[in-house]
Amino acid sequence: MSEISALAPQGAASGGKDDQSSATSLYPPITPYASGMLETAGVHRIYWETSGNPEGIPVVFVHGGPGSGTSPIQRRFFDPARYRIILFDQRGSGRCIPHGELTDNTTPHLIADMEALRCELGIATWLVFGGSWGSTLALAYAEAHPECCRGMVLRGIFLCRKSEIDWFLYGIRAFFPEAQRQLAEFIPPDERHDLLTAYHRRLVDPDPAIHQPAAFRWASFEASCSTLLPNPDLVSAFGSEKTALSLARIEAHYFVNNIFLPDNSLLSGVDRLRRIPAVIVQGRYDAVCPIVSADELARAWPEARYVVVADAGHSAFEPGIARELVAACDAFARTGGFA
Ligand code: STX
């Protein structure tokens, strides 16, 4: 299955007249006009690509997980005539080398990679677009480098606090009991009281016979809970060996380390961002990143436009979410803001 059909809503890549799906709000598929591997001081090499208009407004897409990597369909939120669209894979994810590597893989390293990429591409300021873990990293990046952010588009807000990680691994069973049971029952009963530690131990094990089954279980759990309506294509996209491993291993690594930032630091740093034009798009029925975090962020950042999509879950390709994200980026291209 292609990455496009896997990540899009059902029927979205069929070319059919599915007017209700986000396929109609997304721009047509495009291919990059440039790509490369950014060198770092250590072992990591970072995949990046640019598509759209080389003279357009630079926009950087910050992917989720952490560890999910980017996909070609993510270019399609942006008008290719108006935007210079930058996708990059975070350390250890997607097409980065070495794949799944955890050495020197922390939030400050990812922030530094974004700055290095911005400089490498000769960009002064860019629009920062991120959903889920992408919203977490976008906030951390912007709080470290507010002067580099021309605007922010944030979706499915994840502040990655301990309460949100506990919700993701346990509380979510209030809505997805079957998926959470599959996650928990993979682990022997005497270790089930601490699923994060139990999964982390297996996911960092160098033996594929140990880490790969754990990765499949974790990734399919997460994908199963990401949409309002069941989307088997999304679940199978995260069933590939590589994607499942980077997603599960890197997520567990960031979660056991409390994302390498003090708890709640993202919310307490919001005042640094309040002069940046911003929009927050949130699905009412997001079970992975419950709306309470978006609500707290919107209250701490009253200048940001806050859009709640009444009939959507977590994924960026939920029809109403994709529609609002495209509309927000179109508005920013026209006016430099989201009002
Ligand atoms: N992880 C949040 C996140 O970034 C806790 C995320 N949630 N689901 C996804 O990413 C995929 C749809 C990419 C699996």
mmCIF file of C-alpha atoms and ligand atoms in Angstrom:
data_model
loop_
_atom_site.group_PDB
_atom_site.id
_atom_site.type_symbol
_atom_site.label_atom_id
_atom_site.label_comp_id
_atom_site.label_asym_id
_atom_site.label_seq_id
_atom_site.Cartn_x
_atom_site.Cartn_y
_atom_site.Cartn_z
ATOM 1 C CA MET A 1 0.000 0.000 0.000
ATOM 2 C CA SER A 2 1.300 3.486 -0.828
ATOM 3 C CA GLU A 3 1.929 5.899 2.011
ATOM 4 C CA ILE A 4 -0.683 8.196 0.573
ATOM 5 C CA SER A 5 -3.530 5.741 0.546
ATOM 6 C CA ALA A 6 -2.502 4.408 3.920
ATOM 7 C CA LEU A 7 -2.599 7.703 5.765
ATOM 8 C CA ALA A 8 -5.555 9.255 4.002
ATOM 9 C CA PRO A 9 -9.110 8.622 5.115
ATOM 10 C CA GLN A 10 -10.843 5.669 3.546
ATOM 11 C CA GLY A 11 -11.432 6.287 -0.139
ATOM 12 C CA ALA A 12 -9.402 9.472 -0.140
ATOM 13 C CA ALA A 13 -6.727 8.249 -2.523
ATOM 14 C CA SER A 14 -9.138 6.477 -4.824
ATOM 15 C CA GLY A 15 -9.649 9.445 -7.101
ATOM 16 C CA GLY A 16 -13.365 9.010 -6.525
ATOM 17 C CA LYS A 17 -15.824 11.829 -5.904
ATOM 18 C CA ASP A 18 -15.792 11.446 -2.148
ATOM 19 C CA ASP A 19 -16.905 15.003 -1.464
ATOM 20 C CA GLN A 20 -17.310 14.390 2.246
ATOM 21 C CA SER A 21 -13.708 13.326 2.767
ATOM 22 C CA SER A 22 -10.716 15.502 3.427
ATOM 23 C CA ALA A 23 -9.365 14.451 0.020
ATOM 24 C CA THR A 24 -11.241 17.322 -1.521
ATOM 25 C CA SER A 25 -9.782 19.883 0.895
ATOM 26 C CA LEU A 26 -6.214 18.711 0.402
ATOM 27 C CA TYR A 27 -4.149 20.074 -2.495
ATOM 28 C CA PRO A 28 -3.157 17.632 -5.261
ATOM 29 C CA PRO A 29 -0.149 15.332 -4.779
ATOM 30 C CA ILE A 30 3.214 16.945 -5.559
ATOM 31 C CA THR A 31 6.824 15.782 -5.597
ATOM 32 C CA PRO A 32 9.802 17.578 -3.996
ATOM 33 C CA TYR A 33 11.996 19.877 -6.084
ATOM 34 C CA ALA A 34 14.911 19.277 -3.675
ATOM 35 C CA SER A 35 15.829 16.922 -0.850
ATOM 36 C CA GLY A 36 18.885 16.029 1.178
ATOM 37 C CA MET A 37 20.383 14.608 4.320
ATOM 38 C CA LEU A 38 21.411 17.128 6.980
ATOM 39 C CA GLU A 39 24.613 16.169 8.771
ATOM 40 C CA THR A 40 24.763 16.485 12.566
ATOM 41 C CA ALA A 41 27.682 16.464 14.988
ATOM 42 C CA GLY A 42 26.898 12.866 16.005
ATOM 43 C CA VAL A 43 25.691 9.703 14.265
ATOM 44 C CA HIS A 44 22.398 11.090 12.973
ATOM 45 C CA ARG A 45 21.648 12.210 9.424
ATOM 46 C CA ILE A 46 18.344 14.001 8.936
ATOM 47 C CA TYR A 47 16.154 13.581 5.843
ATOM 48 C CA TRP A 48 14.560 16.784 4.498
ATOM 49 C CA GLU A 49 12.713 17.766 1.339
ATOM 50 C CA THR A 50 11.202 20.906 -0.165
ATOM 51 C CA SER A 51 8.216 21.096 -2.483
ATOM 52 C CA GLY A 52 5.855 23.766 -3.806
ATOM 53 C CA ASN A 53 7.107 27.256 -4.690
ATOM 54 C CA PRO A 54 10.826 27.854 -3.945
ATOM 55 C CA GLU A 55 9.977 31.571 -3.576
ATOM 56 C CA GLY A 56 6.896 30.943 -1.427
ATOM 57 C CA ILE A 57 6.303 31.335 2.310
ATOM 58 C CA PRO A 58 8.453 28.749 4.098
ATOM 59 C CA VAL A 59 6.402 26.289 6.165
ATOM 60 C CA VAL A 60 7.949 23.485 8.184
ATOM 61 C CA PHE A 61 5.873 20.373 8.877
ATOM 62 C CA VAL A 62 6.637 18.863 12.302
ATOM 63 C CA HIS A 63 5.520 15.216 12.387
ATOM 64 C CA GLY A 64 3.997 13.276 15.258
ATOM 65 C CA GLY A 65 4.793 10.278 17.398
ATOM 66 C CA PRO A 66 7.603 11.058 18.178
ATOM 67 C CA GLY A 67 8.910 8.561 15.655
ATOM 68 C CA SER A 68 6.179 8.425 13.008
ATOM 69 C CA GLY A 69 8.211 10.097 10.229
ATOM 70 C CA THR A 70 6.699 12.162 7.413
ATOM 71 C CA SER A 71 4.605 11.037 4.481
ATOM 72 C CA PRO A 72 4.030 12.581 1.012
ATOM 73 C CA ILE A 73 0.368 13.313 1.800
ATOM 74 C CA GLN A 74 1.522 15.832 4.415
ATOM 75 C CA ARG A 75 2.688 18.163 1.623
ATOM 76 C CA ARG A 76 -0.945 18.563 0.623
ATOM 77 C CA PHE A 77 -2.123 20.853 3.441
ATOM 78 C CA PHE A 78 -0.326 23.740 1.710
ATOM 79 C CA ASP A 79 -1.044 25.668 -1.499
ATOM 80 C CA PRO A 80 2.001 24.750 -3.629
ATOM 81 C CA ALA A 81 1.789 28.069 -5.484
ATOM 82 C CA ARG A 82 2.131 30.053 -2.261
ATOM 83 C CA TYR A 83 4.242 27.886 0.028
ATOM 84 C CA ARG A 84 7.745 26.520 0.112
ATOM 85 C CA ILE A 85 6.863 23.265 1.894
ATOM 86 C CA ILE A 86 9.529 21.723 4.100
ATOM 87 C CA LEU A 87 9.121 18.195 5.463
ATOM 88 C CA PHE A 88 11.806 16.604 7.595
ATOM 89 C CA ASP A 89 12.021 13.356 9.535
ATOM 90 C CA GLN A 90 13.023 13.653 13.181
ATOM 91 C CA ARG A 91 16.135 11.769 14.370
ATOM 92 C CA GLY A 92 15.712 8.015 14.011
ATOM 93 C CA SER A 93 12.392 8.345 12.115
ATOM 94 C CA GLY A 94 11.293 7.950 8.489
ATOM 95 C CA ARG A 95 14.238 8.193 6.115
ATOM 96 C CA CYS A 96 16.743 9.348 8.760
ATOM 97 C CA ILE A 97 19.888 7.317 9.304
ATOM 98 C CA PRO A 98 20.381 5.366 11.542
ATOM 99 C CA HIS A 99 16.770 4.286 11.797
ATOM 100 C CA GLY A 100 15.309 3.903 15.300
ATOM 101 C CA GLU A 101 18.519 5.222 16.926
ATOM 102 C CA LEU A 102 18.107 6.609 20.450
ATOM 103 C CA THR A 103 21.630 7.933 21.092
ATOM 104 C CA ASP A 104 21.588 11.744 21.251
ATOM 105 C CA ASN A 105 17.861 11.649 20.599
ATOM 106 C CA THR A 106 16.222 14.252 22.896
ATOM 107 C CA THR A 107 13.921 17.240 22.517
ATOM 108 C CA PRO A 108 16.826 19.742 22.625
ATOM 109 C CA HIS A 109 18.539 17.771 19.813
ATOM 110 C CA LEU A 110 15.368 17.967 17.685
ATOM 111 C CA ILE A 111 15.097 21.709 18.322
ATOM 112 C CA ALA A 112 18.739 22.142 17.279
ATOM 113 C CA ASP A 113 18.103 20.088 14.115
ATOM 114 C CA MET A 114 15.229 22.400 13.171
ATOM 115 C CA GLU A 115 17.474 25.420 13.596
ATOM 116 C CA ALA A 116 20.265 23.782 11.581
ATOM 117 C CA LEU A 117 17.793 22.951 8.812
ATOM 118 C CA ARG A 118 16.380 26.483 8.795
ATOM 119 C CA CYS A 119 19.891 27.893 8.370
ATOM 120 C CA GLU A 120 20.881 25.276 5.773
ATOM 121 C CA LEU A 121 17.853 26.242 3.661
ATOM 122 C CA GLY A 122 18.552 29.987 4.024
ATOM 123 C CA ILE A 123 15.251 30.723 5.760
ATOM 124 C CA ALA A 124 14.866 33.719 8.111
ATOM 125 C CA THR A 125 11.410 32.921 9.527
ATOM 126 C CA TRP A 126 8.958 30.125 8.805
ATOM 127 C CA LEU A 127 5.422 29.027 9.529
ATOM 128 C CA VAL A 128 5.588 26.112 11.985
ATOM 129 C CA PHE A 129 2.901 23.442 11.497
ATOM 130 C CA GLY A 130 2.605 20.512 13.908
ATOM 131 C CA GLY A 131 0.012 18.070 15.197
ATOM 132 C CA SER A 132 0.024 15.761 18.186
ATOM 133 C CA TRP A 133 3.689 15.227 19.155
ATOM 134 C CA GLY A 134 4.296 17.696 16.314
ATOM 135 C CA SER A 135 2.434 20.289 18.404
ATOM 136 C CA THR A 136 4.614 19.432 21.397
ATOM 137 C CA LEU A 137 7.836 19.868 19.462
ATOM 138 C CA ALA A 138 6.520 22.955 17.643
ATOM 139 C CA LEU A 139 5.787 24.595 21.008
ATOM 140 C CA ALA A 140 9.167 23.601 22.453
ATOM 141 C CA TYR A 141 10.915 24.905 19.316
ATOM 142 C CA ALA A 142 8.972 28.176 19.281
ATOM 143 C CA GLU A 143 9.555 28.803 22.990
ATOM 144 C CA ALA A 144 13.292 28.377 22.358
ATOM 145 C CA HIS A 145 13.324 30.428 19.117
ATOM 146 C CA PRO A 146 10.220 32.644 18.974
ATOM 147 C CA GLU A 147 11.935 35.135 16.657
ATOM 148 C CA CYS A 148 12.155 32.463 13.918
ATOM 149 C CA CYS A 149 8.416 31.741 13.885
ATOM 150 C CA ARG A 150 6.272 33.713 11.458
ATOM 151 C CA GLY A 151 3.148 31.847 12.553
ATOM 152 C CA MET A 152 2.024 28.562 14.103
ATOM 153 C CA VAL A 153 -0.592 25.982 13.137
ATOM 154 C CA LEU A 154 -1.110 23.517 15.982
ATOM 155 C CA ARG A 155 -3.421 20.477 15.899
ATOM 156 C CA GLY A 156 -4.402 17.761 18.386
ATOM 157 C CA ILE A 157 -2.608 19.418 21.273
ATOM 158 C CA PHE A 158 -0.229 17.216 23.242
ATOM 159 C CA LEU A 159 1.678 18.919 26.056
ATOM 160 C CA CYS A 160 3.237 15.561 26.909
ATOM 161 C CA ARG A 161 2.690 15.917 30.657
ATOM 162 C CA LYS A 162 2.717 12.847 32.854
ATOM 163 C CA SER A 163 -1.090 13.015 33.047
ATOM 164 C CA GLU A 164 -1.341 12.899 29.241
ATOM 165 C CA ILE A 165 1.045 9.941 28.970
ATOM 166 C CA ASP A 166 -0.952 8.080 31.652
ATOM 167 C CA TRP A 167 -4.158 8.867 29.768
ATOM 168 C CA PHE A 168 -2.658 7.543 26.526
ATOM 169 C CA LEU A 169 -1.570 4.220 28.053
ATOM 170 C CA TYR A 170 -4.397 3.604 30.561
ATOM 171 C CA GLY A 171 -7.212 6.187 30.651
ATOM 172 C CA ILE A 172 -7.939 5.759 26.952
ATOM 173 C CA ARG A 173 -9.610 2.446 27.774
ATOM 174 C CA ALA A 174 -12.675 4.530 28.698
ATOM 175 C CA PHE A 175 -13.219 4.913 24.930
ATOM 176 C CA PHE A 176 -11.083 2.188 23.338
ATOM 177 C CA PRO A 177 -11.182 -0.722 25.828
ATOM 178 C CA GLU A 178 -10.531 -3.370 23.177
ATOM 179 C CA ALA A 179 -7.398 -1.639 21.845
ATOM 180 C CA GLN A 180 -6.067 -0.887 25.330
ATOM 181 C CA ARG A 181 -6.622 -4.513 26.386
ATOM 182 C CA GLN A 182 -4.572 -5.655 23.369
ATOM 183 C CA LEU A 183 -1.810 -3.302 24.482
ATOM 184 C CA ALA A 184 -1.881 -4.433 28.112
ATOM 185 C CA GLU A 185 -2.280 -8.173 27.546
ATOM 186 C CA PHE A 186 0.876 -8.370 25.465
ATOM 187 C CA ILE A 187 2.758 -7.763 28.744
ATOM 188 C CA PRO A 188 2.859 -10.503 31.437
ATOM 189 C CA PRO A 189 0.456 -9.795 34.372
ATOM 190 C CA ASP A 190 3.221 -9.103 36.883
ATOM 191 C CA GLU A 191 4.535 -6.207 34.742
ATOM 192 C CA ARG A 192 1.196 -4.713 33.685
ATOM 193 C CA HIS A 193 1.070 -2.116 36.441
ATOM 194 C CA ASP A 194 3.771 -0.183 34.522
ATOM 195 C CA LEU A 195 3.167 -0.598 30.801
ATOM 196 C CA LEU A 196 5.597 2.147 29.836
ATOM 197 C CA THR A 197 8.554 0.508 31.591
ATOM 198 C CA ALA A 198 7.532 -2.925 30.316
ATOM 199 C CA TYR A 199 7.259 -1.783 26.688
ATOM 200 C CA HIS A 200 10.346 0.398 26.870
ATOM 201 C CA ARG A 201 12.468 -2.544 28.060
ATOM 202 C CA ARG A 202 11.340 -4.653 25.107
ATOM 203 C CA LEU A 203 11.488 -1.862 22.499
ATOM 204 C CA VAL A 204 15.119 -0.995 23.256
ATOM 205 C CA ASP A 205 16.183 -4.644 23.198
ATOM 206 C CA PRO A 206 18.554 -5.148 20.227
ATOM 207 C CA ASP A 207 16.971 -8.529 19.383
ATOM 208 C CA PRO A 208 14.232 -8.105 16.722
ATOM 209 C CA ALA A 209 12.448 -11.152 18.142
ATOM 210 C CA ILE A 210 11.952 -9.086 21.311
ATOM 211 C CA HIS A 211 11.467 -5.527 20.016
ATOM 212 C CA GLN A 212 9.469 -6.088 16.832
ATOM 213 C CA PRO A 213 6.351 -7.770 18.308
ATOM 214 C CA ALA A 214 6.223 -5.069 21.008
ATOM 215 C CA ALA A 215 6.509 -2.383 18.342
ATOM 216 C CA PHE A 216 3.640 -3.864 16.295
ATOM 217 C CA ARG A 217 1.424 -4.003 19.372
ATOM 218 C CA TRP A 218 2.145 -0.411 20.420
ATOM 219 C CA ALA A 219 1.817 1.100 16.930
ATOM 220 C CA SER A 220 -1.419 -0.691 16.106
ATOM 221 C CA PHE A 221 -2.863 0.400 19.454
ATOM 222 C CA GLU A 222 -2.036 4.037 18.736
ATOM 223 C CA ALA A 223 -3.315 3.996 15.176
ATOM 224 C CA SER A 224 -6.548 2.247 16.251
ATOM 225 C CA CYS A 225 -7.354 5.063 18.670
ATOM 226 C CA SER A 226 -6.512 7.916 16.267
ATOM 227 C CA THR A 227 -9.722 8.268 14.277
ATOM 228 C CA LEU A 228 -13.349 8.886 15.149
ATOM 229 C CA LEU A 229 -14.441 6.090 12.787
ATOM 230 C CA PRO A 230 -12.391 2.920 12.304
ATOM 231 C CA ASN A 231 -9.707 3.357 9.611
ATOM 232 C CA PRO A 232 -8.005 0.025 8.845
ATOM 233 C CA ASP A 233 -5.712 1.736 6.309
ATOM 234 C CA LEU A 234 -4.183 3.907 9.030
ATOM 235 C CA VAL A 235 -3.681 0.872 11.242
ATOM 236 C CA SER A 236 -1.948 -1.033 8.443
ATOM 237 C CA ALA A 237 0.260 1.972 7.580
ATOM 238 C CA PHE A 238 1.682 1.737 11.088
ATOM 239 C CA GLY A 239 1.987 -2.035 10.717
ATOM 240 C CA SER A 240 5.105 -1.783 8.561
ATOM 241 C CA GLU A 241 8.169 -3.060 10.432
ATOM 242 C CA LYS A 242 10.150 0.156 10.148
ATOM 243 C CA THR A 243 7.379 2.607 10.974
ATOM 244 C CA ALA A 244 6.074 0.560 13.884
ATOM 245 C CA LEU A 245 9.561 0.261 15.371
ATOM 246 C CA SER A 246 10.533 3.927 15.098
ATOM 247 C CA LEU A 247 7.148 5.094 16.370
ATOM 248 C CA ALA A 248 6.985 2.744 19.356
ATOM 249 C CA ARG A 249 10.651 2.824 20.358
ATOM 250 C CA ILE A 250 11.110 6.580 20.045
ATOM 251 C CA GLU A 251 7.795 7.343 21.757
ATOM 252 C CA ALA A 252 8.605 5.080 24.692
ATOM 253 C CA HIS A 253 12.082 6.628 24.913
ATOM 254 C CA TYR A 254 10.685 10.171 25.037
ATOM 255 C CA PHE A 255 7.944 9.204 27.498
ATOM 256 C CA VAL A 256 10.227 7.431 30.009
ATOM 257 C CA ASN A 257 12.393 10.543 29.917
ATOM 258 C CA ASN A 258 9.450 12.949 30.337
ATOM 259 C CA ILE A 259 10.376 14.402 26.910
ATOM 260 C CA PHE A 260 13.618 15.754 28.381
ATOM 261 C CA LEU A 261 11.820 18.899 29.592
ATOM 262 C CA PRO A 262 10.409 19.886 33.008
ATOM 263 C CA ASP A 263 6.744 18.807 33.442
ATOM 264 C CA ASN A 264 4.391 21.556 32.255
ATOM 265 C CA SER A 265 7.225 23.699 30.875
ATOM 266 C CA LEU A 266 5.438 24.109 27.526
ATOM 267 C CA LEU A 267 2.361 25.670 29.073
ATOM 268 C CA SER A 268 4.377 27.864 31.424
ATOM 269 C CA GLY A 269 6.435 29.161 28.484
ATOM 270 C CA VAL A 270 3.446 30.215 26.372
ATOM 271 C CA ASP A 271 3.893 33.897 27.166
ATOM 272 C CA ARG A 272 6.959 33.812 24.924
ATOM 273 C CA LEU A 273 4.702 32.977 21.971
ATOM 274 C CA ARG A 274 1.822 35.356 22.390
ATOM 275 C CA ARG A 275 2.958 37.765 19.661
ATOM 276 C CA ILE A 276 3.124 34.981 17.059
ATOM 277 C CA PRO A 277 -0.031 34.579 14.911
ATOM 278 C CA ALA A 278 -1.403 31.138 15.740
ATOM 279 C CA VAL A 279 -4.319 28.781 15.284
ATOM 280 C CA ILE A 280 -5.169 25.716 17.390
ATOM 281 C CA VAL A 281 -7.285 23.040 15.639
ATOM 282 C CA GLN A 282 -8.675 20.323 17.890
ATOM 283 C CA GLY A 283 -11.054 17.406 17.381
ATOM 284 C CA ARG A 284 -13.749 17.264 20.070
ATOM 285 C CA TYR A 285 -13.457 13.456 20.274
ATOM 286 C CA ASP A 286 -9.675 13.181 20.156
ATOM 287 C CA ALA A 287 -9.022 10.163 22.385
ATOM 288 C CA VAL A 288 -5.218 10.188 21.983
ATOM 289 C CA CYS A 289 -4.798 13.845 22.952
ATOM 290 C CA PRO A 290 -7.992 14.793 24.798
ATOM 291 C CA ILE A 291 -9.323 18.293 24.195
ATOM 292 C CA VAL A 292 -8.603 19.413 27.764
ATOM 293 C CA SER A 293 -4.984 20.149 26.776
ATOM 294 C CA ALA A 294 -6.050 22.283 23.798
ATOM 295 C CA ASP A 295 -8.486 24.085 26.093
ATOM 296 C CA GLU A 296 -5.711 24.855 28.581
ATOM 297 C CA LEU A 297 -3.408 26.054 25.801
ATOM 298 C CA ALA A 298 -6.132 28.264 24.292
ATOM 299 C CA ARG A 299 -6.842 29.824 27.697
ATOM 300 C CA ALA A 300 -3.152 30.505 28.273
ATOM 301 C CA TRP A 301 -2.879 31.995 24.762
ATOM 302 C CA PRO A 302 -6.026 34.096 24.213
ATOM 303 C CA GLU A 303 -4.617 35.742 21.053
ATOM 304 C CA ALA A 304 -4.498 32.366 19.278
ATOM 305 C CA ARG A 305 -7.500 31.409 17.160
ATOM 306 C CA TYR A 306 -9.073 28.268 18.618
ATOM 307 C CA VAL A 307 -11.101 25.958 16.361
ATOM 308 C CA VAL A 308 -12.874 22.909 17.794
ATOM 309 C CA VAL A 309 -14.004 20.434 15.137
ATOM 310 C CA ALA A 310 -17.244 18.966 16.441
ATOM 311 C CA ASP A 311 -17.073 15.633 14.634
ATOM 312 C CA ALA A 312 -13.435 14.574 14.676
ATOM 313 C CA GLY A 313 -10.941 12.437 16.557
ATOM 314 C CA HIS A 314 -7.173 12.760 16.573
ATOM 315 C CA SER A 315 -5.774 12.269 13.083
ATOM 316 C CA ALA A 316 -4.827 15.205 10.838
ATOM 317 C CA PHE A 317 -6.780 13.452 8.073
ATOM 318 C CA GLU A 318 -10.075 13.438 9.898
ATOM 319 C CA PRO A 319 -12.214 15.237 7.282
ATOM 320 C CA GLY A 320 -13.112 18.252 9.440
ATOM 321 C CA ILE A 321 -9.573 18.610 10.779
ATOM 322 C CA ALA A 322 -7.959 18.526 7.327
ATOM 323 C CA ARG A 323 -10.488 21.091 6.107
ATOM 324 C CA GLU A 324 -9.672 23.510 8.959
ATOM 325 C CA LEU A 325 -5.914 23.027 8.587
ATOM 326 C CA VAL A 326 -6.024 23.788 4.860
ATOM 327 C CA ALA A 327 -8.309 26.790 5.447
ATOM 328 C CA ALA A 328 -5.940 28.123 8.130
ATOM 329 C CA CYS A 329 -2.896 27.823 5.864
ATOM 330 C CA ASP A 330 -4.791 29.442 2.978
ATOM 331 C CA ALA A 331 -5.773 32.351 5.260
ATOM 332 C CA PHE A 332 -2.198 32.761 6.483
ATOM 333 C CA ALA A 333 -0.892 32.864 2.906
ATOM 334 C CA ARG A 334 -3.394 35.614 2.046
ATOM 335 C CA THR A 335 -3.183 37.752 5.190
ATOM 336 C CA GLY A 336 -0.180 36.703 7.295
ATOM 337 C CA GLY A 337 -2.567 35.767 10.106
ATOM 338 C CA PHE A 338 -5.520 33.572 11.076
ATOM 339 C CA ALA A 339 -8.127 36.077 12.270
HETATM 340 N N1 STX B 1 1.459 10.206 20.367
HETATM 341 C C1 STX B 1 0.893 11.319 19.783
HETATM 342 C C2 STX B 1 1.156 11.433 18.327
HETATM 343 O O1 STX B 1 1.944 12.226 17.904
HETATM 344 C C3 STX B 1 1.119 9.975 21.733
HETATM 345 C C4 STX B 1 0.429 10.516 17.460
HETATM 346 N N2 STX B 1 -0.656 9.914 17.798
HETATM 347 N N3 STX B 1 -1.030 9.119 16.769
HETATM 348 C C5 STX B 1 -0.166 9.266 15.828
HETATM 349 O O2 STX B 1 0.765 10.144 16.240
HETATM 350 C C6 STX B 1 -0.179 8.545 14.524
HETATM 351 C C7 STX B 1 -1.528 8.750 13.839
HETATM 352 C C8 STX B 1 0.927 9.090 13.660
HETATM 353 C C9 STX B 1 0.024 7.061 14.778
#
